[in-house]
């Protein structure tokens, strides 16, 4: 379950901008197994996800890493930090980034300082979690230049594929467990979704 937390040290005599969470505030939070993300200055805290959520992440990562190792076109990662700016600091479930973008965006701390080519979120239970992935992160990834965004629902065994068209991410297709996913970003990548949702 995700919950929003008020920023530290709120005073009634400060500007509204100082009430927003920033990347620097993340350093003050405990290392307690929770996932902390900032979207538009709001802190989102997520607890450890369901086993099937994590195996779905792992399956996507394994397929993308194998393809990346074979083609040498880029890199896949699970739970990589992506910092779009001081008030937008997120952790997509899985990302893929081209070699060129990786070299331009990776910082000394191992975070991407800009949009990966592909971001994948696996839905967690709860209306607020679903709203965050389907609406808030979609808007963020669209505005920041992510080229493709896949939203996977392991319960329904389906994926919504958003692709950049005319400068924004638009829903291109919904795929089901009997389908195979491909992408123009990933030449010759092909994965039956039955292997993702096993």
PDB file of C-alpha atoms in Angstrom:
ATOM      1  CA  UNK A   1       0.000   0.000   0.000  1.00  0.00           C
ATOM      2  CA  UNK A   2       1.272   3.481  -0.882  1.00  0.00           C
ATOM      3  CA  UNK A   3       0.912   6.392   1.439  1.00  0.00           C
ATOM      4  CA  UNK A   4       1.859  10.040   1.131  1.00  0.00           C
ATOM      5  CA  UNK A   5       3.876  11.585   3.953  1.00  0.00           C
ATOM      6  CA  UNK A   6       4.210  15.269   4.751  1.00  0.00           C
ATOM      7  CA  UNK A   7       7.653  16.746   4.073  1.00  0.00           C
ATOM      8  CA  UNK A   8       9.949  17.254   7.059  1.00  0.00           C
ATOM      9  CA  UNK A   9       9.935  20.441   9.148  1.00  0.00           C
ATOM     10  CA  UNK A  10       6.729  22.043   7.851  1.00  0.00           C
ATOM     11  CA  UNK A  11       6.338  25.587   9.055  1.00  0.00           C
ATOM     12  CA  UNK A  12       3.475  27.978   8.363  1.00  0.00           C
ATOM     13  CA  UNK A  13       5.976  30.734   7.531  1.00  0.00           C
ATOM     14  CA  UNK A  14       7.561  29.104   4.479  1.00  0.00           C
ATOM     15  CA  UNK A  15       6.896  29.283   0.769  1.00  0.00           C
ATOM     16  CA  UNK A  16       4.762  26.528  -0.766  1.00  0.00           C
ATOM     17  CA  UNK A  17       7.746  25.206  -2.807  1.00  0.00           C
ATOM     18  CA  UNK A  18       9.600  24.371   0.402  1.00  0.00           C
ATOM     19  CA  UNK A  19       6.685  22.112   1.439  1.00  0.00           C
ATOM     20  CA  UNK A  20       7.526  19.748  -1.416  1.00  0.00           C
ATOM     21  CA  UNK A  21       9.766  16.737  -0.994  1.00  0.00           C
ATOM     22  CA  UNK A  22      13.078  16.759  -2.858  1.00  0.00           C
ATOM     23  CA  UNK A  23      15.707  14.181  -3.720  1.00  0.00           C
ATOM     24  CA  UNK A  24      17.835  15.505  -0.850  1.00  0.00           C
ATOM     25  CA  UNK A  25      15.070  14.590   1.612  1.00  0.00           C
ATOM     26  CA  UNK A  26      15.341  10.926   0.586  1.00  0.00           C
ATOM     27  CA  UNK A  27      18.740  10.766   2.310  1.00  0.00           C
ATOM     28  CA  UNK A  28      17.015  11.476   5.632  1.00  0.00           C
ATOM     29  CA  UNK A  29      14.588   8.560   5.401  1.00  0.00           C
ATOM     30  CA  UNK A  30      15.266   5.234   7.150  1.00  0.00           C
ATOM     31  CA  UNK A  31      16.618   2.233   5.239  1.00  0.00           C
ATOM     32  CA  UNK A  32      13.779  -0.031   6.378  1.00  0.00           C
ATOM     33  CA  UNK A  33      12.842  -2.020   3.289  1.00  0.00           C
ATOM     34  CA  UNK A  34      10.250   0.473   2.067  1.00  0.00           C
ATOM     35  CA  UNK A  35      10.498   2.011  -1.401  1.00  0.00           C
ATOM     36  CA  UNK A  36      10.479   5.820  -1.381  1.00  0.00           C
ATOM     37  CA  UNK A  37       9.683   7.790  -4.537  1.00  0.00           C
ATOM     38  CA  UNK A  38       9.006  11.471  -5.153  1.00  0.00           C
ATOM     39  CA  UNK A  39       6.569  12.487  -7.881  1.00  0.00           C
ATOM     40  CA  UNK A  40       5.877  16.181  -8.355  1.00  0.00           C
ATOM     41  CA  UNK A  41       7.239  16.863  -4.879  1.00  0.00           C
ATOM     42  CA  UNK A  42       4.991  14.298  -3.158  1.00  0.00           C
ATOM     43  CA  UNK A  43       6.559  11.402  -1.290  1.00  0.00           C
ATOM     44  CA  UNK A  44       5.135   7.940  -2.026  1.00  0.00           C
ATOM     45  CA  UNK A  45       6.035   5.043   0.249  1.00  0.00           C
ATOM     46  CA  UNK A  46       5.473   1.478  -0.913  1.00  0.00           C
ATOM     47  CA  UNK A  47       5.929  -1.654   1.159  1.00  0.00           C
ATOM     48  CA  UNK A  48       7.552  -4.840  -0.089  1.00  0.00           C
ATOM     49  CA  UNK A  49       5.473  -6.119  -3.019  1.00  0.00           C
ATOM     50  CA  UNK A  50       3.703  -9.446  -3.567  1.00  0.00           C
ATOM     51  CA  UNK A  51       5.803 -12.478  -4.581  1.00  0.00           C
ATOM     52  CA  UNK A  52       4.108 -12.599  -8.033  1.00  0.00           C
ATOM     53  CA  UNK A  53       4.848  -8.894  -8.539  1.00  0.00           C
ATOM     54  CA  UNK A  54       8.528  -9.619  -8.011  1.00  0.00           C
ATOM     55  CA  UNK A  55       8.620 -12.746 -10.186  1.00  0.00           C
ATOM     56  CA  UNK A  56       6.963 -10.754 -12.982  1.00  0.00           C
ATOM     57  CA  UNK A  57       9.710  -8.114 -12.602  1.00  0.00           C
ATOM     58  CA  UNK A  58      12.347 -10.820 -12.665  1.00  0.00           C
ATOM     59  CA  UNK A  59      10.915 -12.435 -15.778  1.00  0.00           C
ATOM     60  CA  UNK A  60      10.851  -9.127 -17.676  1.00  0.00           C
ATOM     61  CA  UNK A  61      14.401  -8.382 -16.556  1.00  0.00           C
ATOM     62  CA  UNK A  62      15.677 -11.845 -17.536  1.00  0.00           C
ATOM     63  CA  UNK A  63      14.197 -11.597 -21.048  1.00  0.00           C
ATOM     64  CA  UNK A  64      15.455  -8.045 -21.598  1.00  0.00           C
ATOM     65  CA  UNK A  65      18.909  -8.822 -20.212  1.00  0.00           C
ATOM     66  CA  UNK A  66      19.299 -11.912 -22.405  1.00  0.00           C
ATOM     67  CA  UNK A  67      18.267  -9.913 -25.484  1.00  0.00           C
ATOM     68  CA  UNK A  68      20.575  -7.021 -24.467  1.00  0.00           C
ATOM     69  CA  UNK A  69      23.531  -9.367 -23.928  1.00  0.00           C
ATOM     70  CA  UNK A  70      22.981 -10.855 -27.380  1.00  0.00           C
ATOM     71  CA  UNK A  71      22.513  -7.566 -29.244  1.00  0.00           C
ATOM     72  CA  UNK A  72      24.797  -5.278 -27.183  1.00  0.00           C
ATOM     73  CA  UNK A  73      22.257  -2.489 -27.762  1.00  0.00           C
ATOM     74  CA  UNK A  74      21.615  -1.506 -24.142  1.00  0.00           C
ATOM     75  CA  UNK A  75      21.024  -2.499 -20.552  1.00  0.00           C
ATOM     76  CA  UNK A  76      18.139  -3.734 -18.410  1.00  0.00           C
ATOM     77  CA  UNK A  77      17.786  -3.198 -14.666  1.00  0.00           C
ATOM     78  CA  UNK A  78      15.336  -3.960 -11.862  1.00  0.00           C
ATOM     79  CA  UNK A  79      14.449  -1.167  -9.442  1.00  0.00           C
ATOM     80  CA  UNK A  80      16.919   1.370 -10.855  1.00  0.00           C
ATOM     81  CA  UNK A  81      16.709   4.926  -9.565  1.00  0.00           C
ATOM     82  CA  UNK A  82      15.597   7.448 -12.186  1.00  0.00           C
ATOM     83  CA  UNK A  83      15.972  11.108 -11.261  1.00  0.00           C
ATOM     84  CA  UNK A  84      14.127  13.476 -13.585  1.00  0.00           C
ATOM     85  CA  UNK A  85      14.692  16.467 -11.329  1.00  0.00           C
ATOM     86  CA  UNK A  86      14.762  17.519  -7.717  1.00  0.00           C
ATOM     87  CA  UNK A  87      11.010  16.858  -7.277  1.00  0.00           C
ATOM     88  CA  UNK A  88      10.720  13.724  -9.460  1.00  0.00           C
ATOM     89  CA  UNK A  89      12.839  10.826  -8.209  1.00  0.00           C
ATOM     90  CA  UNK A  90      11.326   7.398  -8.977  1.00  0.00           C
ATOM     91  CA  UNK A  91      12.124   3.687  -9.040  1.00  0.00           C
ATOM     92  CA  UNK A  92      10.456   1.926 -11.978  1.00  0.00           C
ATOM     93  CA  UNK A  93      10.099  -1.829 -11.521  1.00  0.00           C
ATOM     94  CA  UNK A  94      12.162  -2.556 -14.658  1.00  0.00           C
ATOM     95  CA  UNK A  95      13.901  -0.259 -17.137  1.00  0.00           C
ATOM     96  CA  UNK A  96      15.746  -0.716 -20.390  1.00  0.00           C
ATOM     97  CA  UNK A  97      18.090   1.967 -21.675  1.00  0.00           C
ATOM     98  CA  UNK A  98      20.082   2.095 -24.891  1.00  0.00           C
ATOM     99  CA  UNK A  99      23.880   2.064 -24.663  1.00  0.00           C
ATOM    100  CA  UNK A 100      24.119   5.683 -25.852  1.00  0.00           C
ATOM    101  CA  UNK A 101      21.556   6.964 -23.377  1.00  0.00           C
ATOM    102  CA  UNK A 102      23.082   4.960 -20.543  1.00  0.00           C
ATOM    103  CA  UNK A 103      26.496   6.537 -21.053  1.00  0.00           C
ATOM    104  CA  UNK A 104      24.942  10.014 -21.172  1.00  0.00           C
ATOM    105  CA  UNK A 105      22.566   9.596 -18.203  1.00  0.00           C
ATOM    106  CA  UNK A 106      24.220   7.398 -15.562  1.00  0.00           C
ATOM    107  CA  UNK A 107      25.688   9.254 -12.575  1.00  0.00           C
ATOM    108  CA  UNK A 108      28.374   8.246 -10.065  1.00  0.00           C
ATOM    109  CA  UNK A 109      25.700   6.922  -7.683  1.00  0.00           C
ATOM    110  CA  UNK A 110      24.325   4.582 -10.356  1.00  0.00           C
ATOM    111  CA  UNK A 111      21.128   6.537 -11.020  1.00  0.00           C
ATOM    112  CA  UNK A 112      19.792   7.581 -14.403  1.00  0.00           C
ATOM    113  CA  UNK A 113      19.503  11.360 -14.632  1.00  0.00           C
ATOM    114  CA  UNK A 114      16.840  11.282 -17.317  1.00  0.00           C
ATOM    115  CA  UNK A 115      14.405   9.100 -19.195  1.00  0.00           C
ATOM    116  CA  UNK A 116      15.114   5.444 -19.930  1.00  0.00           C
ATOM    117  CA  UNK A 117      13.921   4.230 -23.326  1.00  0.00           C
ATOM    118  CA  UNK A 118      11.512   1.752 -21.706  1.00  0.00           C
ATOM    119  CA  UNK A 119       9.919   1.814 -18.242  1.00  0.00           C
ATOM    120  CA  UNK A 120       7.885  -1.106 -16.919  1.00  0.00           C
ATOM    121  CA  UNK A 121       5.629  -0.987 -13.872  1.00  0.00           C
ATOM    122  CA  UNK A 122       3.932  -4.059 -12.441  1.00  0.00           C
ATOM    123  CA  UNK A 123       0.651  -3.147 -10.741  1.00  0.00           C
ATOM    124  CA  UNK A 124       0.427  -3.591  -7.000  1.00  0.00           C
ATOM    125  CA  UNK A 125      -2.927  -4.088  -5.299  1.00  0.00           C
ATOM    126  CA  UNK A 126      -4.874  -1.088  -4.102  1.00  0.00           C
ATOM    127  CA  UNK A 127      -6.613   1.792  -5.868  1.00  0.00           C
ATOM    128  CA  UNK A 128      -3.923   4.318  -4.938  1.00  0.00           C
ATOM    129  CA  UNK A 129      -1.129   2.083  -6.261  1.00  0.00           C
ATOM    130  CA  UNK A 130      -3.001   1.493  -9.512  1.00  0.00           C
ATOM    131  CA  UNK A 131      -3.769   5.194  -9.909  1.00  0.00           C
ATOM    132  CA  UNK A 132      -0.100   6.036  -9.371  1.00  0.00           C
ATOM    133  CA  UNK A 133       1.047   3.655 -12.132  1.00  0.00           C
ATOM    134  CA  UNK A 134      -1.835   4.208 -14.586  1.00  0.00           C
ATOM    135  CA  UNK A 135      -2.127   7.982 -14.228  1.00  0.00           C
ATOM    136  CA  UNK A 136       0.587   9.735 -12.226  1.00  0.00           C
ATOM    137  CA  UNK A 137       3.585   7.799 -13.546  1.00  0.00           C
ATOM    138  CA  UNK A 138       2.142   7.685 -17.055  1.00  0.00           C
ATOM    139  CA  UNK A 139       1.963  11.486 -17.027  1.00  0.00           C
ATOM    140  CA  UNK A 140       5.467  11.777 -15.540  1.00  0.00           C
ATOM    141  CA  UNK A 141       7.062   9.335 -17.980  1.00  0.00           C
ATOM    142  CA  UNK A 142       5.253  10.980 -20.880  1.00  0.00           C
ATOM    143  CA  UNK A 143       6.389  14.487 -19.934  1.00  0.00           C
ATOM    144  CA  UNK A 144       9.987  13.350 -19.339  1.00  0.00           C
ATOM    145  CA  UNK A 145      10.534  11.607 -22.683  1.00  0.00           C
ATOM    146  CA  UNK A 146      10.235   7.875 -21.934  1.00  0.00           C
ATOM    147  CA  UNK A 147       9.747   6.220 -25.343  1.00  0.00           C
ATOM    148  CA  UNK A 148       7.682   3.220 -24.173  1.00  0.00           C
ATOM    149  CA  UNK A 149       5.838   2.426 -20.970  1.00  0.00           C
ATOM    150  CA  UNK A 150       4.481  -1.041 -20.205  1.00  0.00           C
ATOM    151  CA  UNK A 151       1.991  -1.536 -17.369  1.00  0.00           C
ATOM    152  CA  UNK A 152       1.774  -5.207 -16.419  1.00  0.00           C
ATOM    153  CA  UNK A 153      -1.077  -6.677 -14.414  1.00  0.00           C
ATOM    154  CA  UNK A 154       0.024 -10.113 -13.172  1.00  0.00           C
ATOM    155  CA  UNK A 155      -3.432 -10.843 -11.752  1.00  0.00           C
ATOM    156  CA  UNK A 156      -5.243 -10.289 -15.071  1.00  0.00           C
ATOM    157  CA  UNK A 157      -2.174 -11.518 -17.039  1.00  0.00           C
ATOM    158  CA  UNK A 158      -2.192  -8.581 -19.403  1.00  0.00           C
ATOM    159  CA  UNK A 159       0.029  -5.673 -20.423  1.00  0.00           C
ATOM    160  CA  UNK A 160      -0.896  -2.213 -21.616  1.00  0.00           C
ATOM    161  CA  UNK A 161       1.708  -0.867 -24.037  1.00  0.00           C
ATOM    162  CA  UNK A 162       2.127   2.904 -24.333  1.00  0.00           C
ATOM    163  CA  UNK A 163       4.327   4.306 -27.102  1.00  0.00           C
ATOM    164  CA  UNK A 164       5.414   7.854 -27.808  1.00  0.00           C
ATOM    165  CA  UNK A 165       3.331   9.456 -30.544  1.00  0.00           C
ATOM    166  CA  UNK A 166       3.392  13.187 -31.289  1.00  0.00           C
ATOM    167  CA  UNK A 167       5.384  13.872 -28.131  1.00  0.00           C
ATOM    168  CA  UNK A 168       3.241  11.945 -25.631  1.00  0.00           C
ATOM    169  CA  UNK A 169       2.790   8.354 -24.505  1.00  0.00           C
ATOM    170  CA  UNK A 170      -0.399   6.881 -25.963  1.00  0.00           C
ATOM    171  CA  UNK A 171      -1.982   3.485 -25.363  1.00  0.00           C
ATOM    172  CA  UNK A 172      -1.036   1.448 -28.433  1.00  0.00           C
ATOM    173  CA  UNK A 173      -2.305  -1.990 -27.440  1.00  0.00           C
ATOM    174  CA  UNK A 174      -3.362  -4.299 -24.649  1.00  0.00           C
ATOM    175  CA  UNK A 175      -1.770  -7.743 -24.780  1.00  0.00           C
ATOM    176  CA  UNK A 176      -2.957 -10.902 -23.030  1.00  0.00           C
ATOM    177  CA  UNK A 177      -1.218 -14.036 -21.789  1.00  0.00           C
ATOM    178  CA  UNK A 178      -1.649 -15.774 -25.162  1.00  0.00           C
ATOM    179  CA  UNK A 179       0.076 -12.872 -26.992  1.00  0.00           C
ATOM    180  CA  UNK A 180       3.741 -12.155 -27.705  1.00  0.00           C
ATOM    181  CA  UNK A 181       5.264  -8.778 -26.945  1.00  0.00           C
ATOM    182  CA  UNK A 182       7.611  -7.033 -29.379  1.00  0.00           C
ATOM    183  CA  UNK A 183       8.833  -3.455 -29.619  1.00  0.00           C
ATOM    184  CA  UNK A 184      10.259  -1.159 -32.290  1.00  0.00           C
ATOM    185  CA  UNK A 185      12.783  -0.076 -29.619  1.00  0.00           C
ATOM    186  CA  UNK A 186      14.088  -3.639 -29.332  1.00  0.00           C
ATOM    187  CA  UNK A 187      14.864  -5.070 -32.800  1.00  0.00           C
ATOM    188  CA  UNK A 188      13.957  -8.764 -33.019  1.00  0.00           C
ATOM    189  CA  UNK A 189      12.962  -8.893 -29.327  1.00  0.00           C
ATOM    190  CA  UNK A 190      10.021 -11.236 -28.952  1.00  0.00           C
ATOM    191  CA  UNK A 191       8.632 -12.720 -25.758  1.00  0.00           C
ATOM    192  CA  UNK A 192       5.491 -14.821 -25.236  1.00  0.00           C
ATOM    193  CA  UNK A 193       3.658 -13.315 -22.278  1.00  0.00           C
ATOM    194  CA  UNK A 194       3.031 -16.807 -20.930  1.00  0.00           C
ATOM    195  CA  UNK A 195       6.754 -16.762 -20.027  1.00  0.00           C
ATOM    196  CA  UNK A 196       6.328 -13.473 -18.141  1.00  0.00           C
ATOM    197  CA  UNK A 197       3.241 -14.503 -16.181  1.00  0.00           C
ATOM    198  CA  UNK A 198       4.307 -18.091 -15.391  1.00  0.00           C
TER     199      UNK A 198
END
